[in-house]
mmCIF file of C-alpha atoms in Angstrom:
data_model
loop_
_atom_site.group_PDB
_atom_site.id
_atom_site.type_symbol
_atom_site.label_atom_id
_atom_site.label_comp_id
_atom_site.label_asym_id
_atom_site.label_seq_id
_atom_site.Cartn_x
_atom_site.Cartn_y
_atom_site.Cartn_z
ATOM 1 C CA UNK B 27 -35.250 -17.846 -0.065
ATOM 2 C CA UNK B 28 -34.234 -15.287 -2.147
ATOM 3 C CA UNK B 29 -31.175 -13.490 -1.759
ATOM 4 C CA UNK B 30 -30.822 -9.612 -3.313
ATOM 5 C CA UNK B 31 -27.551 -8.281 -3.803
ATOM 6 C CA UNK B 32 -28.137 -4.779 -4.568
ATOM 7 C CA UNK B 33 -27.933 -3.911 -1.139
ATOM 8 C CA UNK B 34 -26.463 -4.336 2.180
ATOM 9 C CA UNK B 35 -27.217 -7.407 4.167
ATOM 10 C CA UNK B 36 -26.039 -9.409 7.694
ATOM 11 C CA UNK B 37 -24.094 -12.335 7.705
ATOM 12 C CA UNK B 38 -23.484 -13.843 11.060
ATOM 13 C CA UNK B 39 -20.972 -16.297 11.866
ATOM 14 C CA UNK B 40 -17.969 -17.511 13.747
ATOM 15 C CA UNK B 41 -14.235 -17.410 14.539
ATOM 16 C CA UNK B 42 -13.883 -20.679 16.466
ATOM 17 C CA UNK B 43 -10.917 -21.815 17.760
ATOM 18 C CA UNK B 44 -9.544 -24.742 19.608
ATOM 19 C CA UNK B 45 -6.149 -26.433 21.066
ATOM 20 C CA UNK B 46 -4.180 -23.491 19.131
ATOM 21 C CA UNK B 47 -6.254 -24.410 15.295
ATOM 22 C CA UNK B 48 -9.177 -22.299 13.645
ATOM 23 C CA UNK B 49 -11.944 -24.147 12.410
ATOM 24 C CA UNK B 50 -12.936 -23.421 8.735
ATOM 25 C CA UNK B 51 -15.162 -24.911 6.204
ATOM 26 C CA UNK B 52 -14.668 -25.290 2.475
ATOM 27 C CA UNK B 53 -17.620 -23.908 0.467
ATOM 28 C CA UNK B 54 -19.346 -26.370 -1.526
ATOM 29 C CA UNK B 55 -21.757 -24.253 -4.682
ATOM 30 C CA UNK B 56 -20.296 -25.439 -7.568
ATOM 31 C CA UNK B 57 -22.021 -22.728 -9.304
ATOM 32 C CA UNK B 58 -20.666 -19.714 -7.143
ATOM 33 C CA UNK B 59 -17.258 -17.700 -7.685
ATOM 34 C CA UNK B 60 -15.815 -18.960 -3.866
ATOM 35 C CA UNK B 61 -16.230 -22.761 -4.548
ATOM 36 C CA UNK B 62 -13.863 -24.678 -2.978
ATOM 37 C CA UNK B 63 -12.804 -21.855 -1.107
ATOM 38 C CA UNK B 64 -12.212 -21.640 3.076
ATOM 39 C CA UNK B 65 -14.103 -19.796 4.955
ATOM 40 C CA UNK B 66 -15.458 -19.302 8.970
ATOM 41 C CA UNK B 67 -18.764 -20.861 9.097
ATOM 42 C CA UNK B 68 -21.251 -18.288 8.145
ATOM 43 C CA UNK B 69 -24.348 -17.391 6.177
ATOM 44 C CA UNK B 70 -27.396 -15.071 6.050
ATOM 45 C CA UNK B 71 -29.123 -13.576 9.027
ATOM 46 C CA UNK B 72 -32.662 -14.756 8.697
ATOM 47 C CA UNK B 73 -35.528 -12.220 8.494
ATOM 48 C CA UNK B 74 -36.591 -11.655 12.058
ATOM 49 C CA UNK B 75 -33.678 -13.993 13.434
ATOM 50 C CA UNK B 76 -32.013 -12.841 16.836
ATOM 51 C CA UNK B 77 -28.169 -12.732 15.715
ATOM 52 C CA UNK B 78 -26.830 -14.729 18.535
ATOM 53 C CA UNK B 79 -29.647 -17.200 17.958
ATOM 54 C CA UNK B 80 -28.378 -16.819 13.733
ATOM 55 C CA UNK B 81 -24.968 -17.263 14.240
ATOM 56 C CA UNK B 82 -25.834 -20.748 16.599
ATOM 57 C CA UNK B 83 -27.523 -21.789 13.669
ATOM 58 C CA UNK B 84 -25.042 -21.145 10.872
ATOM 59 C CA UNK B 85 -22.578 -22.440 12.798
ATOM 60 C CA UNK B 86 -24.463 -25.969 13.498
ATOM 61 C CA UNK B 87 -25.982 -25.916 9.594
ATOM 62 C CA UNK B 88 -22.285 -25.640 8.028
ATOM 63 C CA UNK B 89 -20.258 -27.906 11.336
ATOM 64 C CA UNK B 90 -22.617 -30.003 12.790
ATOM 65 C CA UNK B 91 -21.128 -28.498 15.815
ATOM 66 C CA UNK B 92 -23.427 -26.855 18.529
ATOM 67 C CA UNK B 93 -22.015 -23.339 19.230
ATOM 68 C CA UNK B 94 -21.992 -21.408 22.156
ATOM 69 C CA UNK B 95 -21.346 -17.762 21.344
ATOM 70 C CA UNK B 96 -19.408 -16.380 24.297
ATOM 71 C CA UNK B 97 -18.311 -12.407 22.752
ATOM 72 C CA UNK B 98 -18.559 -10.742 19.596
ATOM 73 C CA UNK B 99 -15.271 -10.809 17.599
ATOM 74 C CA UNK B 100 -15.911 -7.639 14.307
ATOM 75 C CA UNK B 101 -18.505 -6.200 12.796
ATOM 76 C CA UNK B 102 -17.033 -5.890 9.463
ATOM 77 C CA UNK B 103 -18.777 -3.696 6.366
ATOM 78 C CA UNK B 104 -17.506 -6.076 3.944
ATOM 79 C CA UNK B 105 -17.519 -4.990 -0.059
ATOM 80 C CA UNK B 106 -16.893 -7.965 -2.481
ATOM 81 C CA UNK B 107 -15.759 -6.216 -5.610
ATOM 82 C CA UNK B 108 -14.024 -9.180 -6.849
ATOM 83 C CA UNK B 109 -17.445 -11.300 -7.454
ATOM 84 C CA UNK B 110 -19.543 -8.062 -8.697
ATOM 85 C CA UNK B 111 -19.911 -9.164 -12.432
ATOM 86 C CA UNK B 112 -21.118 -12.927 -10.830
ATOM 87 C CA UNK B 113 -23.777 -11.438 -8.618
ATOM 88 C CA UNK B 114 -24.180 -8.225 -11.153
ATOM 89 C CA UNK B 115 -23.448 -5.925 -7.944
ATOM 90 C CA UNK B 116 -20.770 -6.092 -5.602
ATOM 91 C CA UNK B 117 -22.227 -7.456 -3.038
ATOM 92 C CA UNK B 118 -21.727 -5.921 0.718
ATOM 93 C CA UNK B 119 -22.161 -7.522 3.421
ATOM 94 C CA UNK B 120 -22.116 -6.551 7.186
ATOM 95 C CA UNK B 121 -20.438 -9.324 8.985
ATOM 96 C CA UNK B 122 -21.023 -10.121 12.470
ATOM 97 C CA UNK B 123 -18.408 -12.943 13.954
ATOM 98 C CA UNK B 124 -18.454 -14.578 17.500
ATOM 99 C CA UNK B 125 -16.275 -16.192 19.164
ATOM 100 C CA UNK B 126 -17.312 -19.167 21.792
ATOM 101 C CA UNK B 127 -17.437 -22.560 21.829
ATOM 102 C CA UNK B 128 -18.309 -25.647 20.700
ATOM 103 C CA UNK B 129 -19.556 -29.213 21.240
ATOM 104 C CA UNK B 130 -17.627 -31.658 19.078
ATOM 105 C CA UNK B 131 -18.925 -34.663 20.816
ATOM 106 C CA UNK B 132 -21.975 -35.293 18.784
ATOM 107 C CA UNK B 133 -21.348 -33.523 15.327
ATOM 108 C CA UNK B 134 -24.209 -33.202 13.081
ATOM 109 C CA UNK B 135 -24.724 -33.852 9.285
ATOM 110 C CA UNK B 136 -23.230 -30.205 7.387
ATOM 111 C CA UNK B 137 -25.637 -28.550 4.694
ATOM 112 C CA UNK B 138 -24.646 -29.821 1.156
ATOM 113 C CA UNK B 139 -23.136 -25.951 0.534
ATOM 114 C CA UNK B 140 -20.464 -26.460 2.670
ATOM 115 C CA UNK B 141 -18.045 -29.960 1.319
ATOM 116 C CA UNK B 142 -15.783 -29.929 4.058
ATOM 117 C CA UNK B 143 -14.654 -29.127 7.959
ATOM 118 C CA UNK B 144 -11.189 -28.716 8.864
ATOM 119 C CA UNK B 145 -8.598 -27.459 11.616
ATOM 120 C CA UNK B 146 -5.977 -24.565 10.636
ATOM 121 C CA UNK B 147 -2.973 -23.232 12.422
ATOM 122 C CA UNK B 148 -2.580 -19.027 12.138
ATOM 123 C CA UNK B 149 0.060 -19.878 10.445
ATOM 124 C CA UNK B 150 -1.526 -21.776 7.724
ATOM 125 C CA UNK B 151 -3.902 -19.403 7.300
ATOM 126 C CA UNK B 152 -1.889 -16.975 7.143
ATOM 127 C CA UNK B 153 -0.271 -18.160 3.596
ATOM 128 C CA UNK B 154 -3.749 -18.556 2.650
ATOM 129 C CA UNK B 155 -4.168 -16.606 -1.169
ATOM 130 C CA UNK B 156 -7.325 -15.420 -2.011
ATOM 131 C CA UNK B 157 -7.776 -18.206 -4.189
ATOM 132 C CA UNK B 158 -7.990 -20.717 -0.809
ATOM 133 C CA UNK B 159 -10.152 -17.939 1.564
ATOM 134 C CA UNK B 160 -13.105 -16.797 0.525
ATOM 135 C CA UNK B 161 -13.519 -13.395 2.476
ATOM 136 C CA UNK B 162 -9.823 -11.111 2.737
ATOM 137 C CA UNK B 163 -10.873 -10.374 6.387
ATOM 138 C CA UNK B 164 -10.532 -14.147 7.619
ATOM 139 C CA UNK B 165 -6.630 -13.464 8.415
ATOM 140 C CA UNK B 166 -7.688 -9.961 10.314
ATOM 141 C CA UNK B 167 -9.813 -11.987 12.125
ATOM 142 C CA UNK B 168 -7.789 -14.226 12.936
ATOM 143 C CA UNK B 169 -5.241 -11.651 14.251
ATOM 144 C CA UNK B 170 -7.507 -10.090 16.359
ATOM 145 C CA UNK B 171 -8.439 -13.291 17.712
ATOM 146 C CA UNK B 172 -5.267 -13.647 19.041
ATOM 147 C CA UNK B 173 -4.609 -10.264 20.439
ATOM 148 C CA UNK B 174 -7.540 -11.017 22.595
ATOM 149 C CA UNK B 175 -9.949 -8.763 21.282
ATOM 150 C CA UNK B 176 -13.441 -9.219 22.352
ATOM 151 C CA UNK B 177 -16.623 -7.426 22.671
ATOM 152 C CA UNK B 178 -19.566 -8.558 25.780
ATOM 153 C CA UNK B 179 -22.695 -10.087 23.468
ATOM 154 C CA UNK B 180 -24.907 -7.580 25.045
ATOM 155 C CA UNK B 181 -23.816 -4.583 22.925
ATOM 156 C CA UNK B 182 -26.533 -6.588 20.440
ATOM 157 C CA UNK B 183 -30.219 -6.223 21.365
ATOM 158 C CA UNK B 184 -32.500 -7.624 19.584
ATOM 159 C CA UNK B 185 -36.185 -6.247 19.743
ATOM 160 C CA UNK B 186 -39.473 -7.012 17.840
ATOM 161 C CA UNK B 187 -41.881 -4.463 17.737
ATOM 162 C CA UNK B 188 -45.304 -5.998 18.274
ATOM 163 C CA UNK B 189 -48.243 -4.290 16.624
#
């Protein structure tokens, strides 16, 4: 699919955390400016896609967890000046991020874009520089989390418009 940075698009994704650690997972392009970076599982809303039903998927696709959204977490209008001469526009994305749950019991094989799944503290994220997290809002998030900030999954609707 092709992806078209010269305007605003939806990511959806997650904030997942469990026994007191964050998951994150280390992107894996070798030919993008975040490689190797950490970041919440996310990706693309697909054209069409229900957002819950989106962020289920990401979350599976770069985990091999099944997810569980429970509440939405931010909607973030996120501007990535840093990358703008990679993608020849700054590309701005408007995040969505759940929080919920997950099934670790029967994990899943991870798309090749993501190399690896691991467990943080807040505090280790925390020290995170931006050359370990890929988005500047993952530590917001983070801190939200943990003030107990949540919003009820039905301020989304999702409609299709039949002919």
């Amino acid at each position: 699919m092709h992806r078209c940075f010269t305007q605003p698009f939806v990511v959806v994704g997650a904030l997942i955390e469990k026994n007191g650690k964050f998951l994150l997972v280390r992107e894996g392009l070798p030919n993008r400016p975040d490689y190797g970076k950490w970041n919440q599982p996310a990706g693309w809303l697909d054209l069409g896609e229900d957002p819950i039903m989106g962020a289920r998927r990401e979350v599976e696709e770069e985990t091999g967890y099944e997810f569980t959204p429970a509440a939405i977490l931010s909607i973030t209008s996120l501007v990535r000046e840093d990358v703008a001469e990679h993608f020849s526009s700054p590309p701005h994305a408007l995040k969505i991020i759940f929080t919920g749950k997950i099934n670790t019991d029967n994990p899943k094989k991870i798309h090749d874009d993501v190399t690896e799944v691991n467990w943080f503290s807040a505090e280790e994220i925390k020290v995170m520089s931006s050359k370990q997290l890929r988005d500047v809002d993952i530590k917001q998030l983070v801190d939200q989390y943990l003030m107990g900030i949540r919003y009820p999954l039905e301020i989304i609707k999702h409609v299709v418009q039949e002919k």
